[in-house]
PDB file of C-alpha atoms in Angstrom:
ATOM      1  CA  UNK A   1      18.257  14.509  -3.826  1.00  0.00           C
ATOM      2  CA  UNK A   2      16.992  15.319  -7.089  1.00  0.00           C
ATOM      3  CA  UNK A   3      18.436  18.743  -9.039  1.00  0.00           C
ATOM      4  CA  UNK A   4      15.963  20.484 -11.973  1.00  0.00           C
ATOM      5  CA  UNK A   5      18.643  20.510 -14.779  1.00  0.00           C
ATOM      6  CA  UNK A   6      19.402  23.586 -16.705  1.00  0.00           C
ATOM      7  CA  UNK A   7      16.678  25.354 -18.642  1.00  0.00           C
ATOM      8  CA  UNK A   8      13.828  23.375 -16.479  1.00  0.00           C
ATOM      9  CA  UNK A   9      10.986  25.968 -15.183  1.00  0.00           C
ATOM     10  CA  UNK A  10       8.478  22.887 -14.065  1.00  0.00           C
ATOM     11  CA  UNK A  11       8.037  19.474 -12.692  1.00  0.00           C
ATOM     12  CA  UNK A  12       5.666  16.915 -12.819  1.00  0.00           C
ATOM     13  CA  UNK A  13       5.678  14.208  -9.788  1.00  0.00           C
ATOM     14  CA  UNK A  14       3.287  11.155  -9.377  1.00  0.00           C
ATOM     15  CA  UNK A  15       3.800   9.236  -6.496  1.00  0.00           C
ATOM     16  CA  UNK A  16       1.978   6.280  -4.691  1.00  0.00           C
ATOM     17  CA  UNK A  17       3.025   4.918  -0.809  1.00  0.00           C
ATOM     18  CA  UNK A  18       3.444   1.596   0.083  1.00  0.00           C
ATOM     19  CA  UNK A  19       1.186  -1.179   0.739  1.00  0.00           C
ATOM     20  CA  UNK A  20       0.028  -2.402   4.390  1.00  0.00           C
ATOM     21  CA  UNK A  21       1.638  -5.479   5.397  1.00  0.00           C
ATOM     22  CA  UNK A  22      -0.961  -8.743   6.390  1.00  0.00           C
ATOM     23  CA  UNK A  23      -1.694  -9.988  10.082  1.00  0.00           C
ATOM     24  CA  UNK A  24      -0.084 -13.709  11.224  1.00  0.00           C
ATOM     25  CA  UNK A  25      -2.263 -15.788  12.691  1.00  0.00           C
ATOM     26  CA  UNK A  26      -2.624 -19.000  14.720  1.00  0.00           C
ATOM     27  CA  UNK A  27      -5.476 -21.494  16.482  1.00  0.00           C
ATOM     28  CA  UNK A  28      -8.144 -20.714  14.227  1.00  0.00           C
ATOM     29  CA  UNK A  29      -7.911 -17.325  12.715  1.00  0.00           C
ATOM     30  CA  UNK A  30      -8.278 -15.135   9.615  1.00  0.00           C
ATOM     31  CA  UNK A  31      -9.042 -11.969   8.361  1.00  0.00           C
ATOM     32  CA  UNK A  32      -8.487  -9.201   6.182  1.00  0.00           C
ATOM     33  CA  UNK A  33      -5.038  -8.558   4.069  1.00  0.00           C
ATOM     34  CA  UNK A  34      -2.801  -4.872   4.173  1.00  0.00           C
ATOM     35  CA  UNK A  35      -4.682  -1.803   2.423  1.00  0.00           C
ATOM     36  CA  UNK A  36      -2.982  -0.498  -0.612  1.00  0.00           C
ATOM     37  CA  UNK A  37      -1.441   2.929  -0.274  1.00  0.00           C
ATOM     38  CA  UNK A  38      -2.156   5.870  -1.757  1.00  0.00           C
ATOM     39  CA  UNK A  39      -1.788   7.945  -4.888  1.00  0.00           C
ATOM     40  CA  UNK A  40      -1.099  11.272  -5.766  1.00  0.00           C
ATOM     41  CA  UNK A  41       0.111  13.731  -8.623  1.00  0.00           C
ATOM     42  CA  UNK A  42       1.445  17.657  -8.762  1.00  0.00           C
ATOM     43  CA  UNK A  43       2.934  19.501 -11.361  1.00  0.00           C
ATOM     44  CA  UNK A  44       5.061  22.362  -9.596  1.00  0.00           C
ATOM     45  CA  UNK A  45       7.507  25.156 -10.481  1.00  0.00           C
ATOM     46  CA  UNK A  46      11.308  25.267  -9.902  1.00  0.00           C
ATOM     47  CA  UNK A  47      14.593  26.961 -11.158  1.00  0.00           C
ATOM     48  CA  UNK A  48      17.399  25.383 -12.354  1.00  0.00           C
ATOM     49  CA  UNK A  49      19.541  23.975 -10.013  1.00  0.00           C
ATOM     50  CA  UNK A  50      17.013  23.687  -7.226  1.00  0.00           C
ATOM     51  CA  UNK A  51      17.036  20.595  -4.881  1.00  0.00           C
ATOM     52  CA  UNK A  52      14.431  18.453  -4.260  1.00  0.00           C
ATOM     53  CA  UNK A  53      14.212  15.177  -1.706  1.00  0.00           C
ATOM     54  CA  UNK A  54      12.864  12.288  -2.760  1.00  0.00           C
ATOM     55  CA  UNK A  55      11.469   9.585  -0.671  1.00  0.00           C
ATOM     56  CA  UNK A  56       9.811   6.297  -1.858  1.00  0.00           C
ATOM     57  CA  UNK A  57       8.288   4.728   0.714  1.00  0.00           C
ATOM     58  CA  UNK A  58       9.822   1.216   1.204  1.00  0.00           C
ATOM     59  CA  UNK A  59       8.620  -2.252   1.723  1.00  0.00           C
ATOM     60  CA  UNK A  60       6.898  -3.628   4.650  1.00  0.00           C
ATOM     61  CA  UNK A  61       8.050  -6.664   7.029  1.00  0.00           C
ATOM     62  CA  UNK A  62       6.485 -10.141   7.388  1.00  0.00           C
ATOM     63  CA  UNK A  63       4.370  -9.790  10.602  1.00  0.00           C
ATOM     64  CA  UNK A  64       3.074 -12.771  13.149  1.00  0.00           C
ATOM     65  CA  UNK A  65       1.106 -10.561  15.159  1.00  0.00           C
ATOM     66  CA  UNK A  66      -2.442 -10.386  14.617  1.00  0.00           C
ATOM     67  CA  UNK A  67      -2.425  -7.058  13.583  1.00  0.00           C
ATOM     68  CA  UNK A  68       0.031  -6.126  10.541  1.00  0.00           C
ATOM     69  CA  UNK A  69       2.008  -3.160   9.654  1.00  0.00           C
ATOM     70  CA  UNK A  70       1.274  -0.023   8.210  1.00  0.00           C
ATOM     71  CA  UNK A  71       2.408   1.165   4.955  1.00  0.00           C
ATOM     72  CA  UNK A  72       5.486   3.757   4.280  1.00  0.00           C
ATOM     73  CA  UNK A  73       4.413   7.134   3.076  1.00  0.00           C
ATOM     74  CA  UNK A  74       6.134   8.100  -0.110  1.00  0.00           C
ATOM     75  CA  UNK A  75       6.768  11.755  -0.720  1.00  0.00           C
ATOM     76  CA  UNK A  76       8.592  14.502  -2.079  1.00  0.00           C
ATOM     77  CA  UNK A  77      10.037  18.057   0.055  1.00  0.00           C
ATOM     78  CA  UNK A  78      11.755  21.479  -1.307  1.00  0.00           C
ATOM     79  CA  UNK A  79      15.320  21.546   0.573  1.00  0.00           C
ATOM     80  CA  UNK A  80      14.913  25.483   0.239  1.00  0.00           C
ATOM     81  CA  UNK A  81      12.134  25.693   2.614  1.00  0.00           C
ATOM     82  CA  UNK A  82      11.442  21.926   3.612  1.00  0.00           C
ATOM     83  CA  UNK A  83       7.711  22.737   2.601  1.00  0.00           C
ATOM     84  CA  UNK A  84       5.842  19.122   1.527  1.00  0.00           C
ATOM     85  CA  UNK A  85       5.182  19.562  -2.092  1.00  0.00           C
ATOM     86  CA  UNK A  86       3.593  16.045  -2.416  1.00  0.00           C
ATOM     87  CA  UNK A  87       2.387  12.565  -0.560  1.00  0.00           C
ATOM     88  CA  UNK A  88       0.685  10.083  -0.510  1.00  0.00           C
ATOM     89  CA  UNK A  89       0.421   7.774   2.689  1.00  0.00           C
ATOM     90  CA  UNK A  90       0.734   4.318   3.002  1.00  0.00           C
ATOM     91  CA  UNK A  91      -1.928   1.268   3.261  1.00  0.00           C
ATOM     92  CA  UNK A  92      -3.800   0.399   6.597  1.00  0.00           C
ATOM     93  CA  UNK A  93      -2.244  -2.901   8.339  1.00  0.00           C
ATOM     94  CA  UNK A  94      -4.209  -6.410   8.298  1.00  0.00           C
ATOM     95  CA  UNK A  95      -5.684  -7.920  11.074  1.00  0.00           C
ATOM     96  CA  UNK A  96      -6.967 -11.193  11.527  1.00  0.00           C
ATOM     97  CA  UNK A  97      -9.271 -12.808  14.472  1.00  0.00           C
ATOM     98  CA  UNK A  98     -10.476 -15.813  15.646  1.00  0.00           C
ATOM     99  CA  UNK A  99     -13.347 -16.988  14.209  1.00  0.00           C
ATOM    100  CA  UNK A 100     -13.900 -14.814  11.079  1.00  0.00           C
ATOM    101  CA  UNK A 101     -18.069 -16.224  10.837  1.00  0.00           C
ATOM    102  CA  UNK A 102     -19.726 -13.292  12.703  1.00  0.00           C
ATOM    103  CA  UNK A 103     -20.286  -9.162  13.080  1.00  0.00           C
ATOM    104  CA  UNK A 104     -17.969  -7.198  11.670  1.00  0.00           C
ATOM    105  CA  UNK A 105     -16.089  -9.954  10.040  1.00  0.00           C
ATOM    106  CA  UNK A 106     -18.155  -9.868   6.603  1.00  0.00           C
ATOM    107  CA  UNK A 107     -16.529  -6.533   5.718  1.00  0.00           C
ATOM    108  CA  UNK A 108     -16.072  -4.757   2.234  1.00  0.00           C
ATOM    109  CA  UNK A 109     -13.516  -2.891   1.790  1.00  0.00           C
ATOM    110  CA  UNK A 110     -13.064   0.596   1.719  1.00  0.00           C
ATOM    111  CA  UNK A 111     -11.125   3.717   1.813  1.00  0.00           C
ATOM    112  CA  UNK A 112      -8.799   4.572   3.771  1.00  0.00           C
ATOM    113  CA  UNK A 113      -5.542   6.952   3.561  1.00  0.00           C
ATOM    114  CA  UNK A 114      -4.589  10.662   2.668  1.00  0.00           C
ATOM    115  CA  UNK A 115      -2.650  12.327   0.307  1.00  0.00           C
ATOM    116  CA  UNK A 116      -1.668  15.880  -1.066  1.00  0.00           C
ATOM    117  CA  UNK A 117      -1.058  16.907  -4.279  1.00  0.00           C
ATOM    118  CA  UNK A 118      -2.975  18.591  -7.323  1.00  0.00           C
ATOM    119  CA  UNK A 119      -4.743  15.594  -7.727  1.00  0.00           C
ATOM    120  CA  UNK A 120      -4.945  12.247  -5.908  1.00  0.00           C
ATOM    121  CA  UNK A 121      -6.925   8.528  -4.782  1.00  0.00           C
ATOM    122  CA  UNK A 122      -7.131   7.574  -1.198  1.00  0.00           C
ATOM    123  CA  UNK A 123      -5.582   3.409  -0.951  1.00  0.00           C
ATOM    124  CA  UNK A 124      -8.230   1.202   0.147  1.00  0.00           C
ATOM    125  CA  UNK A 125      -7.865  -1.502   3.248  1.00  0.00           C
ATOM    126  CA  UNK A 126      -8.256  -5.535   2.299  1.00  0.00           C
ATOM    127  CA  UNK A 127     -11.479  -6.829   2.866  1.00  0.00           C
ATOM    128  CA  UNK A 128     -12.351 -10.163   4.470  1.00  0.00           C
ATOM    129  CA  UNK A 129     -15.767 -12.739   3.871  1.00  0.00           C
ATOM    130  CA  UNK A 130     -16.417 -14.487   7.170  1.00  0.00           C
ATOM    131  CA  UNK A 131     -17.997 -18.276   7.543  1.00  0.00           C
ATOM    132  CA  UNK A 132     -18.839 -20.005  11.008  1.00  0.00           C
ATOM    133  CA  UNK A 133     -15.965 -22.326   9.541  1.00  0.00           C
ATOM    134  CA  UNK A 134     -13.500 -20.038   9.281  1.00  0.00           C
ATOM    135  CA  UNK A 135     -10.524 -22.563   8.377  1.00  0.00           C
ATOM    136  CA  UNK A 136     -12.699 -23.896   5.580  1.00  0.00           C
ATOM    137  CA  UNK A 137     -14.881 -21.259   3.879  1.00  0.00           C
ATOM    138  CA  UNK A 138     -13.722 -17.734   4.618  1.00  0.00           C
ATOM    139  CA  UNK A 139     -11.574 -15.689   2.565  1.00  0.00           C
ATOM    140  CA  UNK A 140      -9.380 -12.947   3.098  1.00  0.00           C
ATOM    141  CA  UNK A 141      -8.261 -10.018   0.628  1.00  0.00           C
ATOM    142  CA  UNK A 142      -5.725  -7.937   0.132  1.00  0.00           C
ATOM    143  CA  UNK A 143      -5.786  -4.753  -1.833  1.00  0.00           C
ATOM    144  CA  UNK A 144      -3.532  -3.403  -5.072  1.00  0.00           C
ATOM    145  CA  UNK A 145      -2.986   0.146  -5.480  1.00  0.00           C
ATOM    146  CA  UNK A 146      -4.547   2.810  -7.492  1.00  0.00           C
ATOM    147  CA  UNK A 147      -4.394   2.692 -11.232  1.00  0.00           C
ATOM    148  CA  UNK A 148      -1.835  -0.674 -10.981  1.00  0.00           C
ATOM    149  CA  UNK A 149      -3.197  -3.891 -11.741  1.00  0.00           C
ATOM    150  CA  UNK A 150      -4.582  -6.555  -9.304  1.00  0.00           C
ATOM    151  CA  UNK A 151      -7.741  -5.375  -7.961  1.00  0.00           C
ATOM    152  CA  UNK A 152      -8.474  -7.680  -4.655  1.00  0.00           C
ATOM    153  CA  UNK A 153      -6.455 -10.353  -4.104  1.00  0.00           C
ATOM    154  CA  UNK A 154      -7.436 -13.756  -2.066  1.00  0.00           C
ATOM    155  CA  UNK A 155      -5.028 -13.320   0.386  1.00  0.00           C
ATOM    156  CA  UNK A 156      -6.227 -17.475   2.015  1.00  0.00           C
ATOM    157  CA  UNK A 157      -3.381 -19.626   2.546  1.00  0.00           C
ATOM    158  CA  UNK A 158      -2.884 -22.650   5.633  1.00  0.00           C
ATOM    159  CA  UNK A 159      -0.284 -23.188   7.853  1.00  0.00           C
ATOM    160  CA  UNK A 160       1.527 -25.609   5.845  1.00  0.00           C
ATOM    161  CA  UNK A 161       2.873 -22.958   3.768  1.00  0.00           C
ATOM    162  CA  UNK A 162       4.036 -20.353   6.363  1.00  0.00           C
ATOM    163  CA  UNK A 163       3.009 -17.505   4.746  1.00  0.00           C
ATOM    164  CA  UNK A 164       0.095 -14.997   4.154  1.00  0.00           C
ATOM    165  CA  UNK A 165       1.440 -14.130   0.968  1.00  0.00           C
ATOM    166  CA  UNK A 166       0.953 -17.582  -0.871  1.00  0.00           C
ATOM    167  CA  UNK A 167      -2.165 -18.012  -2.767  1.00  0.00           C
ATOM    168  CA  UNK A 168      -2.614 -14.225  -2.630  1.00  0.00           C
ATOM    169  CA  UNK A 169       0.428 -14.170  -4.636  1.00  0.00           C
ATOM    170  CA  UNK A 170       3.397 -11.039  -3.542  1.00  0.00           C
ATOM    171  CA  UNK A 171       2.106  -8.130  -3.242  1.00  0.00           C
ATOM    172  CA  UNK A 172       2.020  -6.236  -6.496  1.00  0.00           C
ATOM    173  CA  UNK A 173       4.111  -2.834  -6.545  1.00  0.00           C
ATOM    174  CA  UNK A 174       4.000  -0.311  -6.056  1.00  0.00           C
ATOM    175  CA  UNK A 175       2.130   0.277  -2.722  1.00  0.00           C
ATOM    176  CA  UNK A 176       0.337  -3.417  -3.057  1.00  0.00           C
ATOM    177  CA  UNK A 177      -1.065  -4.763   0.398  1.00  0.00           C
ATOM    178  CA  UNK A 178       0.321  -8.362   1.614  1.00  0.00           C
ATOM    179  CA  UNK A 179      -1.857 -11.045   2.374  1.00  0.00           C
ATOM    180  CA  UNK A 180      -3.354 -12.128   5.650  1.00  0.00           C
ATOM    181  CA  UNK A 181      -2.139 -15.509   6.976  1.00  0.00           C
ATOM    182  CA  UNK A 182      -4.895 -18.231   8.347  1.00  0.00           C
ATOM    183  CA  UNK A 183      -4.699 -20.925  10.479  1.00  0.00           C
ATOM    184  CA  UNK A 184      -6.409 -24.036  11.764  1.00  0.00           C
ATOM    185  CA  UNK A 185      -4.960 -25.554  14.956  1.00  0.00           C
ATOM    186  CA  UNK A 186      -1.432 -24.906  13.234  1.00  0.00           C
ATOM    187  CA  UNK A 187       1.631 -23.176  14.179  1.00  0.00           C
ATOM    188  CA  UNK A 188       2.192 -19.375  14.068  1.00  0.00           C
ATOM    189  CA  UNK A 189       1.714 -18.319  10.689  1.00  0.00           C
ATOM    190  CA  UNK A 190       2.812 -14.950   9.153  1.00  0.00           C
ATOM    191  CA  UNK A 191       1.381 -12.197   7.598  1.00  0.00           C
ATOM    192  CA  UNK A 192       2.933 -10.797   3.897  1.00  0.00           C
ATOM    193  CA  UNK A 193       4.592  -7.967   3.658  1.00  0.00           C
ATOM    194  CA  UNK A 194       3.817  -4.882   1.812  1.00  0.00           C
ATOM    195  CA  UNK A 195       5.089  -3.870  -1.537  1.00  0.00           C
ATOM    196  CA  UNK A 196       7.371  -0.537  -1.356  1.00  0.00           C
ATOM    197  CA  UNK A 197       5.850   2.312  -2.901  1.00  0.00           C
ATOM    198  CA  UNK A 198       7.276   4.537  -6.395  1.00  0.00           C
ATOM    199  CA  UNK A 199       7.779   8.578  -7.456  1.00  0.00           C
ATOM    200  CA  UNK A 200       8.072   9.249 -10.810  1.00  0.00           C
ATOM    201  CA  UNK A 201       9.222  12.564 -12.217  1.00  0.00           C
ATOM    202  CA  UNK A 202       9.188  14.253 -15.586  1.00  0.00           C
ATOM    203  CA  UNK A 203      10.019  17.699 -16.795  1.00  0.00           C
ATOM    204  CA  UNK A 204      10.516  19.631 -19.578  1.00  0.00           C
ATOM    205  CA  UNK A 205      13.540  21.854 -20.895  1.00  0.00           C
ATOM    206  CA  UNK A 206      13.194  24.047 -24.207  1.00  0.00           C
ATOM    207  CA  UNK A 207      14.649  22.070 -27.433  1.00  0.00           C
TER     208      UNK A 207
END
């Protein structure tokens, strides 16, 4: 909980949900890394001594099925009324496939989320570039949040390393999306996890 301090009339919030967490993978399979989560921002009115609740979304598991995890929405609630002032949804999951070379597989990403506020930016889901040899020329991506550093990130690592989250580095935070694993006749590898989302708040009280 959060209480507007004495002589406080206003509040500003900016908020962003957490990142999608990357599918595992195993025999010969790849794909897109987690979306990126959303953003959002709302300046609103209180009184002094009125309670807000705070949730930041938190951080996603490591996943070794195909398909990962979605993101953790991160958002913020009056406890007077329990009316939803402001959120802003996590990132889509990864998924990987076998053979990443055809249809579908050569996808851009996009899109994808929600969020409520006075202003906000949908997340967008990781992206993926297919090759008919997937465990030697596609490449996976996962996707950083709005207005935080990173852009796409090649989310490609092999099964020697254990972990989608490798050469796609962590995912940044807030609401960054993990990496995809990939594999080539390996083991079961796993999928990153997603970085946790943030709220910020700042007000203003006469001098």
């Amino acid at each position: 909980l959060w209480t507007a301090p004495a002589g406080s009339s206003w509040v500003g919030i900016e908020l962003w949900g957490g990142g999608g967490a990357g599918g595992g993978a195993c025999c010969c399979m790849q794909g897109n890394g987690g979306g990126s989560g959303s953003y959002a921002r709302k300046i609103i009115t209180v009184t002094p001594g009125e309670t807000l609740r705070i949730c930041s979304a938190g951080s996603t598991g490591c996943c070794m099925a195909c398909c990962g995890q979605p993101g953790y929405a991160s958002y913020v609630v009056r406890t007077s009324n329990s009316a939803n002032e402001i959120c802003a949804s996590g990132g889509s999951p990864g998924r990987t496939g076998c053979f990443v070379g055809s249809g579908c597989w050569n996808c851009m990403n996009c899109m994808n989320g929600s969020w409520v506020g006075n202003f906000g930016i949908q997340g967008t889901t990781g992206a993926v570039r297919g090759h008919p040899n997937c465990y030697s020329g596609a490449w996976g991506y996962a996707s950083s949040a709005p207005f935080t550093p990173g852009g796409l990130r090649g989310s490609r690592t092999w099964c020697t390393t254990g972990s989608g989250c490798t050469q796609g580095g962590e995912a940044p935070w807030p609401g960054g999306g993990g990496g995809s694993a990939v594999a080539h006749g390996g083991g079961q590898c796993w999928g990153g996890p997603g970085a946790g989302g943030l709220v910020t708040i700042f007000y203003g009280v006469p001098a």
